[in-house]
JSON list of C-alpha atoms in Angstrom, two decimals:
[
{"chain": "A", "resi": 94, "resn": "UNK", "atom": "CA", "xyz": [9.63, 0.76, 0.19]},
{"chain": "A", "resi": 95, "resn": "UNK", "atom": "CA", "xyz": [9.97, -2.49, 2.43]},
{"chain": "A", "resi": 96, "resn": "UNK", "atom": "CA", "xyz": [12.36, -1.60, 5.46]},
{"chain": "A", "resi": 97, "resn": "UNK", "atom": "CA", "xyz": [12.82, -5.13, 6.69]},
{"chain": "A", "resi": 98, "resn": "UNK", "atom": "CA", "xyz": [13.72, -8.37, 5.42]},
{"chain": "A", "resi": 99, "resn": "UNK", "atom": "CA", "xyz": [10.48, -10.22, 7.60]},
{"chain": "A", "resi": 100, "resn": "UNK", "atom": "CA", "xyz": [9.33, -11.55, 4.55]},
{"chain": "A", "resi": 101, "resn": "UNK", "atom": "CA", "xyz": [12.87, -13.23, 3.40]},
{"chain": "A", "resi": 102, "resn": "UNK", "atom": "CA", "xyz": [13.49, -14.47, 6.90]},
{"chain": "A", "resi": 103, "resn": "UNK", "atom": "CA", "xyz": [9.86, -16.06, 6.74]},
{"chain": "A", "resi": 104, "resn": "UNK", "atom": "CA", "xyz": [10.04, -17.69, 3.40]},
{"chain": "A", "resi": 105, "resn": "UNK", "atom": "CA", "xyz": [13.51, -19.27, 4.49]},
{"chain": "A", "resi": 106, "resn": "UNK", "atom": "CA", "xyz": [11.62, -20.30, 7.41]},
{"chain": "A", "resi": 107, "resn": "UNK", "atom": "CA", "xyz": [9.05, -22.51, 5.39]},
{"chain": "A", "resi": 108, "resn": "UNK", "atom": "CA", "xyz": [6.64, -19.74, 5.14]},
{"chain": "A", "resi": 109, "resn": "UNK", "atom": "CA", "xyz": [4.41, -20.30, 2.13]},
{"chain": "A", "resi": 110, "resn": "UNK", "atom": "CA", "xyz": [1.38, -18.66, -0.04]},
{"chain": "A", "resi": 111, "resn": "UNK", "atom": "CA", "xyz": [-0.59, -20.16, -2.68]},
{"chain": "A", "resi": 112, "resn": "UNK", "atom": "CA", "xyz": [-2.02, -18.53, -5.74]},
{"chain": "A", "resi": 113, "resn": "UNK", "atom": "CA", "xyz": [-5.19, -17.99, -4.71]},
{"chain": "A", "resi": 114, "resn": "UNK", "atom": "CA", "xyz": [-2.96, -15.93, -1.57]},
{"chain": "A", "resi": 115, "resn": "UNK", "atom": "CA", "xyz": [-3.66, -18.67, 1.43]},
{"chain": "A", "resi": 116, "resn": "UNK", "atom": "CA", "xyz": [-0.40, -18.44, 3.56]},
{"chain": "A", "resi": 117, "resn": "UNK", "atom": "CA", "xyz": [0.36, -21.77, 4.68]},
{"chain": "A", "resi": 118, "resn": "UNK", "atom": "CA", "xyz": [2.42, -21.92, 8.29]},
{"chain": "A", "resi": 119, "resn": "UNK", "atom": "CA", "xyz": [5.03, -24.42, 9.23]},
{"chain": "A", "resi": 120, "resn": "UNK", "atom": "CA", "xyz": [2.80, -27.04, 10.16]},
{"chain": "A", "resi": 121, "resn": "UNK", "atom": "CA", "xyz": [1.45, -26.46, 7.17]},
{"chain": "A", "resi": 122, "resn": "UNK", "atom": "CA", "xyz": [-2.07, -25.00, 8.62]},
{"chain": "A", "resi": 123, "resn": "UNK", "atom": "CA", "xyz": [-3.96, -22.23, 6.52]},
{"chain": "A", "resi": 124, "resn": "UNK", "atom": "CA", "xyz": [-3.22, -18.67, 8.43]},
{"chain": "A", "resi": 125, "resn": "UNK", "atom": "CA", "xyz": [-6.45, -16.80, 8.92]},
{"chain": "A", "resi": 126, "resn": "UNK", "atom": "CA", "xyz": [-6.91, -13.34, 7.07]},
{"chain": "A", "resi": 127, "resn": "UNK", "atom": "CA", "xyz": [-8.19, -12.00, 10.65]},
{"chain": "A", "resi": 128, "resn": "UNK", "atom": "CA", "xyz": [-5.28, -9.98, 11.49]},
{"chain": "A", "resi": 129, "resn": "UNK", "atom": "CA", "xyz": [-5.42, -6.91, 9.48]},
{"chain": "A", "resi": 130, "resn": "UNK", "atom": "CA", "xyz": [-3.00, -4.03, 10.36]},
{"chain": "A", "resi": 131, "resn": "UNK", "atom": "CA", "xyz": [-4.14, -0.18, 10.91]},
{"chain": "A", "resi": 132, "resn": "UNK", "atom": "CA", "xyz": [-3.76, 0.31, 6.66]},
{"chain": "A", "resi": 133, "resn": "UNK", "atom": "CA", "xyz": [-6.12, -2.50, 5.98]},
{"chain": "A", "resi": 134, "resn": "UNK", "atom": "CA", "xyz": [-3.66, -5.51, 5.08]},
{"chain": "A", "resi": 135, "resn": "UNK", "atom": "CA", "xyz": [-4.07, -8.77, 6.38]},
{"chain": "A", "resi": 136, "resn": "UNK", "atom": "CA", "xyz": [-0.93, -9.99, 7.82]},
{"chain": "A", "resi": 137, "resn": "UNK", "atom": "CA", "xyz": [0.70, -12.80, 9.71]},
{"chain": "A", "resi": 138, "resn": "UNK", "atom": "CA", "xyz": [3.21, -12.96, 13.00]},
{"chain": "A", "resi": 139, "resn": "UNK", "atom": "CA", "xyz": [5.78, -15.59, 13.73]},
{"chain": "A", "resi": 140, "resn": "UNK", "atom": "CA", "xyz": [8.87, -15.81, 16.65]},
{"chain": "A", "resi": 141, "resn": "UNK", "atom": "CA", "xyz": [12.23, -16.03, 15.74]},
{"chain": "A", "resi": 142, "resn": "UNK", "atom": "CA", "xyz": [15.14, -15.77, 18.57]},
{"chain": "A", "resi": 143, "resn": "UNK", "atom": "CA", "xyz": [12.92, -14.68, 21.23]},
{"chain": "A", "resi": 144, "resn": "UNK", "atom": "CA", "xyz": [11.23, -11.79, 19.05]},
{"chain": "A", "resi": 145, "resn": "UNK", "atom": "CA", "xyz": [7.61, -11.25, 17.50]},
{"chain": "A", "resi": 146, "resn": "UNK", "atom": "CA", "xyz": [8.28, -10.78, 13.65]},
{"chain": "A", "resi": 147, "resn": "UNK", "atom": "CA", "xyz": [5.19, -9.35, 11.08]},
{"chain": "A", "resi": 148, "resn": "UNK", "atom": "CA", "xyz": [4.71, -10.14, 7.29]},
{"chain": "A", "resi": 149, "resn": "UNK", "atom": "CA", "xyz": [1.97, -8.70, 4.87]},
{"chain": "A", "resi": 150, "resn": "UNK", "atom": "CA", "xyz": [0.50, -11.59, 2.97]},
{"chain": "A", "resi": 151, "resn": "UNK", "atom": "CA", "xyz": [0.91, -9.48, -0.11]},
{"chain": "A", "resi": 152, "resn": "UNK", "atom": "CA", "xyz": [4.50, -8.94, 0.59]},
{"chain": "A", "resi": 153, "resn": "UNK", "atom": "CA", "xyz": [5.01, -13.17, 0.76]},
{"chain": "A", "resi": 154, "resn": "UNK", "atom": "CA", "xyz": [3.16, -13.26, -2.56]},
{"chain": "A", "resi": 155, "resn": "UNK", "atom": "CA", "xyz": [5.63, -10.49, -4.12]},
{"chain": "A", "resi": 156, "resn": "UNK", "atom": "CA", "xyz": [8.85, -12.51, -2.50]},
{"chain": "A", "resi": 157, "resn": "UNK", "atom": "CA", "xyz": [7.40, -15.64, -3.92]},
{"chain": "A", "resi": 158, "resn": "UNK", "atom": "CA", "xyz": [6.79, -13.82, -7.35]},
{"chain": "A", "resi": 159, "resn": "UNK", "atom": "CA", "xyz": [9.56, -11.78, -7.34]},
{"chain": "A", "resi": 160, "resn": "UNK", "atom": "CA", "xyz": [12.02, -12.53, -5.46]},
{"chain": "A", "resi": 161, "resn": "UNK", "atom": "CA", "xyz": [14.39, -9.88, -3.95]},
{"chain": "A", "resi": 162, "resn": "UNK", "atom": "CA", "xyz": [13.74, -7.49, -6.93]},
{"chain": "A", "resi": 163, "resn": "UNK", "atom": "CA", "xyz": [10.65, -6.43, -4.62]},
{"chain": "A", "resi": 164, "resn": "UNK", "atom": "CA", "xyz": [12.99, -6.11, -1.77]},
{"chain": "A", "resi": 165, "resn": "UNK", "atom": "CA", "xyz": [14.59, -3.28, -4.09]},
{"chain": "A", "resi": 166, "resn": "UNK", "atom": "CA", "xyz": [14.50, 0.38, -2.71]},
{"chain": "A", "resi": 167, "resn": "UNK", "atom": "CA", "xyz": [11.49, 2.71, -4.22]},
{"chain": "A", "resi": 168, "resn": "UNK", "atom": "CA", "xyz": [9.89, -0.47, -5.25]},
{"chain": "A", "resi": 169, "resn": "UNK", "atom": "CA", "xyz": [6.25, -1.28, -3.68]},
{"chain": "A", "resi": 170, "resn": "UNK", "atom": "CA", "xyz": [4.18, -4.04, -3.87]},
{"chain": "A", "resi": 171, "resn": "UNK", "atom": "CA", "xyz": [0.64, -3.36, -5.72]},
{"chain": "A", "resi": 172, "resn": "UNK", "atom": "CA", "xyz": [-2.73, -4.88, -5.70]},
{"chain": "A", "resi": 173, "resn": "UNK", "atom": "CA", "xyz": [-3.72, -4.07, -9.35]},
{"chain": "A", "resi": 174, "resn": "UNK", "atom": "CA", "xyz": [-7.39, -4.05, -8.12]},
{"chain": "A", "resi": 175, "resn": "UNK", "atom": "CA", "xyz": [-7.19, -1.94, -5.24]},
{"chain": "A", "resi": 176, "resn": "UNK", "atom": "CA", "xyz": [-8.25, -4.26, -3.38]},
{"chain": "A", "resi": 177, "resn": "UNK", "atom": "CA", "xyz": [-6.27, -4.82, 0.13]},
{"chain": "A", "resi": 178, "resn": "UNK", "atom": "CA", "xyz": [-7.61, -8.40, 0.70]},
{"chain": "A", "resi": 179, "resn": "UNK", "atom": "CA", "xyz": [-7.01, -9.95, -2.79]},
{"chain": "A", "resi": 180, "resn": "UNK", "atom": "CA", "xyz": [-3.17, -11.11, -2.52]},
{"chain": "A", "resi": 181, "resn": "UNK", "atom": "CA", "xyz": [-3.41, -13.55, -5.23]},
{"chain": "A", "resi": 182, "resn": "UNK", "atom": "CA", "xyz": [-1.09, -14.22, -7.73]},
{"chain": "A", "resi": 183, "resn": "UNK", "atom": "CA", "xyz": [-2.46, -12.57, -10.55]},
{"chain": "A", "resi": 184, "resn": "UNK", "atom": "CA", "xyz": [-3.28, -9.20, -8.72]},
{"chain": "A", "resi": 185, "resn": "UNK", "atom": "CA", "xyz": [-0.23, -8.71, -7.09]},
{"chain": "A", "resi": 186, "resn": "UNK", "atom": "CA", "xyz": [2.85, -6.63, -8.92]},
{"chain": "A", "resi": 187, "resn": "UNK", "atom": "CA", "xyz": [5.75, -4.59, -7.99]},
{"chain": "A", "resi": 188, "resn": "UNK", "atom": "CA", "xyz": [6.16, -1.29, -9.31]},
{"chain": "A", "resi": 189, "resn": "UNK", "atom": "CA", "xyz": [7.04, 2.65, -8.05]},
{"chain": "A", "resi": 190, "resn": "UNK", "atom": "CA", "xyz": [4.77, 4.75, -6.04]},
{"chain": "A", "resi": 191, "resn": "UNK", "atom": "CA", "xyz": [3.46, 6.32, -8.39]},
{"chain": "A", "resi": 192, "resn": "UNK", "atom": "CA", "xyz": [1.73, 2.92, -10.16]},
{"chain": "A", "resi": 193, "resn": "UNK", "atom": "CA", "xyz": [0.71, 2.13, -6.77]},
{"chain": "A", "resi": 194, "resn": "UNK", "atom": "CA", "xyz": [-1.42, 4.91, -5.78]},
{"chain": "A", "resi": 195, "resn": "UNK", "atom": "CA", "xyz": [-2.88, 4.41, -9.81]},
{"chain": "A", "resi": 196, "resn": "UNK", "atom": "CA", "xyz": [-3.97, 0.94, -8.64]},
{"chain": "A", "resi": 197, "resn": "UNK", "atom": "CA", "xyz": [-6.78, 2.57, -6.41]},
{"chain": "A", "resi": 198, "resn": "UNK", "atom": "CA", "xyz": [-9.96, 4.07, -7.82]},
{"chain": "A", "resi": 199, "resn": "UNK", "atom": "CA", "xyz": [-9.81, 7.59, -9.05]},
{"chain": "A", "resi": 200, "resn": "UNK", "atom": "CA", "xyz": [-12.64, 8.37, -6.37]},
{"chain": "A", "resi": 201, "resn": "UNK", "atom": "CA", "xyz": [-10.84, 6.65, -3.96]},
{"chain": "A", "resi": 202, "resn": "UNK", "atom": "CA", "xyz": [-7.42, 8.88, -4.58]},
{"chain": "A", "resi": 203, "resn": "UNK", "atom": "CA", "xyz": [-9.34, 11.78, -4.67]},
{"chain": "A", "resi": 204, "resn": "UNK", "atom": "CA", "xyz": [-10.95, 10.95, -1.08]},
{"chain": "A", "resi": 205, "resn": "UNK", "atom": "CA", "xyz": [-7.26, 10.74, 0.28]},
{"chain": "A", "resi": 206, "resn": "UNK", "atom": "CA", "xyz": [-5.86, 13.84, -1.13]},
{"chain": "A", "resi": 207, "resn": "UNK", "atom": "CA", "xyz": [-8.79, 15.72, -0.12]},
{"chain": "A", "resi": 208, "resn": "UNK", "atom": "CA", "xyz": [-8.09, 17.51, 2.71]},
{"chain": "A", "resi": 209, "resn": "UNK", "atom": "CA", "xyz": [-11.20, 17.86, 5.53]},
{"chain": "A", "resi": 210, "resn": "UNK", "atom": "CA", "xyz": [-10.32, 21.85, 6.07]},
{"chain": "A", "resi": 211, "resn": "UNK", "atom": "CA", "xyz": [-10.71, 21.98, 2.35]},
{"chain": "A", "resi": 212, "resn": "UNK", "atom": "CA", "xyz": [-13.40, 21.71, -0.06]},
{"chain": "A", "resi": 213, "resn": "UNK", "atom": "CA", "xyz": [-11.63, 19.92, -2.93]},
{"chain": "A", "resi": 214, "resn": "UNK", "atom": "CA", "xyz": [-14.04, 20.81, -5.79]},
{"chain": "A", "resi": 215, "resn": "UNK", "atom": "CA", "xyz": [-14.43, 25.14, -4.99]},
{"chain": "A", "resi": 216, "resn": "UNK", "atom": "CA", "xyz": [-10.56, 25.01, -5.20]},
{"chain": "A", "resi": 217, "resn": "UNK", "atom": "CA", "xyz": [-10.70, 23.26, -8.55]},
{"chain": "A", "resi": 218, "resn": "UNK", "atom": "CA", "xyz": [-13.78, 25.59, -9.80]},
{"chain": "A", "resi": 219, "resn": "UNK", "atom": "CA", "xyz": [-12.08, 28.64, -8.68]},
{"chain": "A", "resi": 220, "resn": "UNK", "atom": "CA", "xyz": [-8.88, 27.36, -10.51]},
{"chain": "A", "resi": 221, "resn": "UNK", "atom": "CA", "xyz": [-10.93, 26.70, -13.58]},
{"chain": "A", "resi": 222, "resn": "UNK", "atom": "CA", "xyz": [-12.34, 30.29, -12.85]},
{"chain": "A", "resi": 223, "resn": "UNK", "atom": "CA", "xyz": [-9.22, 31.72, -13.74]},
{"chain": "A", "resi": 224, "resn": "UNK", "atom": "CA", "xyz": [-8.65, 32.82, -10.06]},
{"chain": "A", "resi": 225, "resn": "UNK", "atom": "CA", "xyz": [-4.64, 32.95, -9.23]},
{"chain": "A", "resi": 226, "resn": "UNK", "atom": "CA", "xyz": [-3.18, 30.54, -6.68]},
{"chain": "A", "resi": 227, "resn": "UNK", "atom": "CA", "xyz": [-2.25, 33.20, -4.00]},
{"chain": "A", "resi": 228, "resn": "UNK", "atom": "CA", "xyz": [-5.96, 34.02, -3.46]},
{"chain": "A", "resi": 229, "resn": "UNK", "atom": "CA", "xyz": [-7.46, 30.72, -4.13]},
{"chain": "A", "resi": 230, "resn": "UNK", "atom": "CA", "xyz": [-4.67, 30.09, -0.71]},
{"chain": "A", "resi": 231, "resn": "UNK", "atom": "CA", "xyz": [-6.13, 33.23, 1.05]},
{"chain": "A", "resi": 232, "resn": "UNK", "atom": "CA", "xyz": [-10.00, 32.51, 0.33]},
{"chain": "A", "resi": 233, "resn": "UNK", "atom": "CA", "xyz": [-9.17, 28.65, 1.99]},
{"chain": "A", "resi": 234, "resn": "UNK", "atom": "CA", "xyz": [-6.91, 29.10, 4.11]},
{"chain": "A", "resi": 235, "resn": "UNK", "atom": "CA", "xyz": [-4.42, 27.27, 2.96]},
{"chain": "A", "resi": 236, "resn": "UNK", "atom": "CA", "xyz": [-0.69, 28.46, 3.80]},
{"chain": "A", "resi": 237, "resn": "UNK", "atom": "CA", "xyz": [1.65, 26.67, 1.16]},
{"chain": "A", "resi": 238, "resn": "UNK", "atom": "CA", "xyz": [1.51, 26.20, -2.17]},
{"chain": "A", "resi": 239, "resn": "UNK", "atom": "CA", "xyz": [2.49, 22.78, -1.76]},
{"chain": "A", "resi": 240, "resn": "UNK", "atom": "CA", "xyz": [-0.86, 22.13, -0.11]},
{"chain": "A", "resi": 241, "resn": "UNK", "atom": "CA", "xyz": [-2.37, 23.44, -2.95]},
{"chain": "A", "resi": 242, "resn": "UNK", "atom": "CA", "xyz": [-1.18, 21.43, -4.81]}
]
């Protein structure tokens, strides 16, 4: 879900991306890629009344697509590909959560859900093993079933 209206504010602004997901400032300079937040998307700043304001390039691309449907509550924007850095046209979508955690490679989602106290694959085999979840939870260690899951 998008908690701010950055992006809105930004495109009313003069704020632009092309297709091929350049954003284009109000001088009408390319903005580099270089600033990439903590998840891995590249991003851009700008001031407006004295404060420092942040938009996701793939969020301008879903504004300029969409409009505010993407500003829409349990909506997310989605890089079909997986791929952080690719905000162009074609690979970027709005959809649930659920679509966007599809988007990213099965190995990929399986990495994330692993947990590091956990080996993710002797769970599964002892699963598979017919063993029943409240000692699969005592032989790892693992205190709710929700974890398990």
């Amino acid at each position: 879900m998008i908690k701010n209206n950055n992006v809105k504010e930004a495109f009313e602004l003069g704020y632009r991306i092309d297709k091929n997901g350049n954003v284009v400032g109000l001088k009408g300079n390319n903005l580099s890629l270089n600033s990439i937040n903590k998840n891995g998307y590249s991003y851009f700043s700008y001031r407006f009344l004295g404060k420092r304001k942040n938009v996701l390039f793939h969020h301008l691309q879903a504004y300029k697509k969409f409009g505010l449907k993407m500003l829409a509550n349990n909506i997310q924007v989605r890089h079909l590909n997986g791929i952080k850095k690719n905000n162009t046209w074609d690979n970027i979508e709005i959809g649930t959560q659920s679509q966007n955690q599809m988007d990213i490679a099965k190995e990929d989602r399986i990495k994330r859900s692993s947990h590091p106290k956990h080996n993710h694959w002797q769970i599964i085999t002892d699963r598979n093993n017919g063993m029943k979840y409240e000692d699969i939870m005592k032989k790892h260690g693992i205190s709710s079933k929700g974890t398990l899951s």
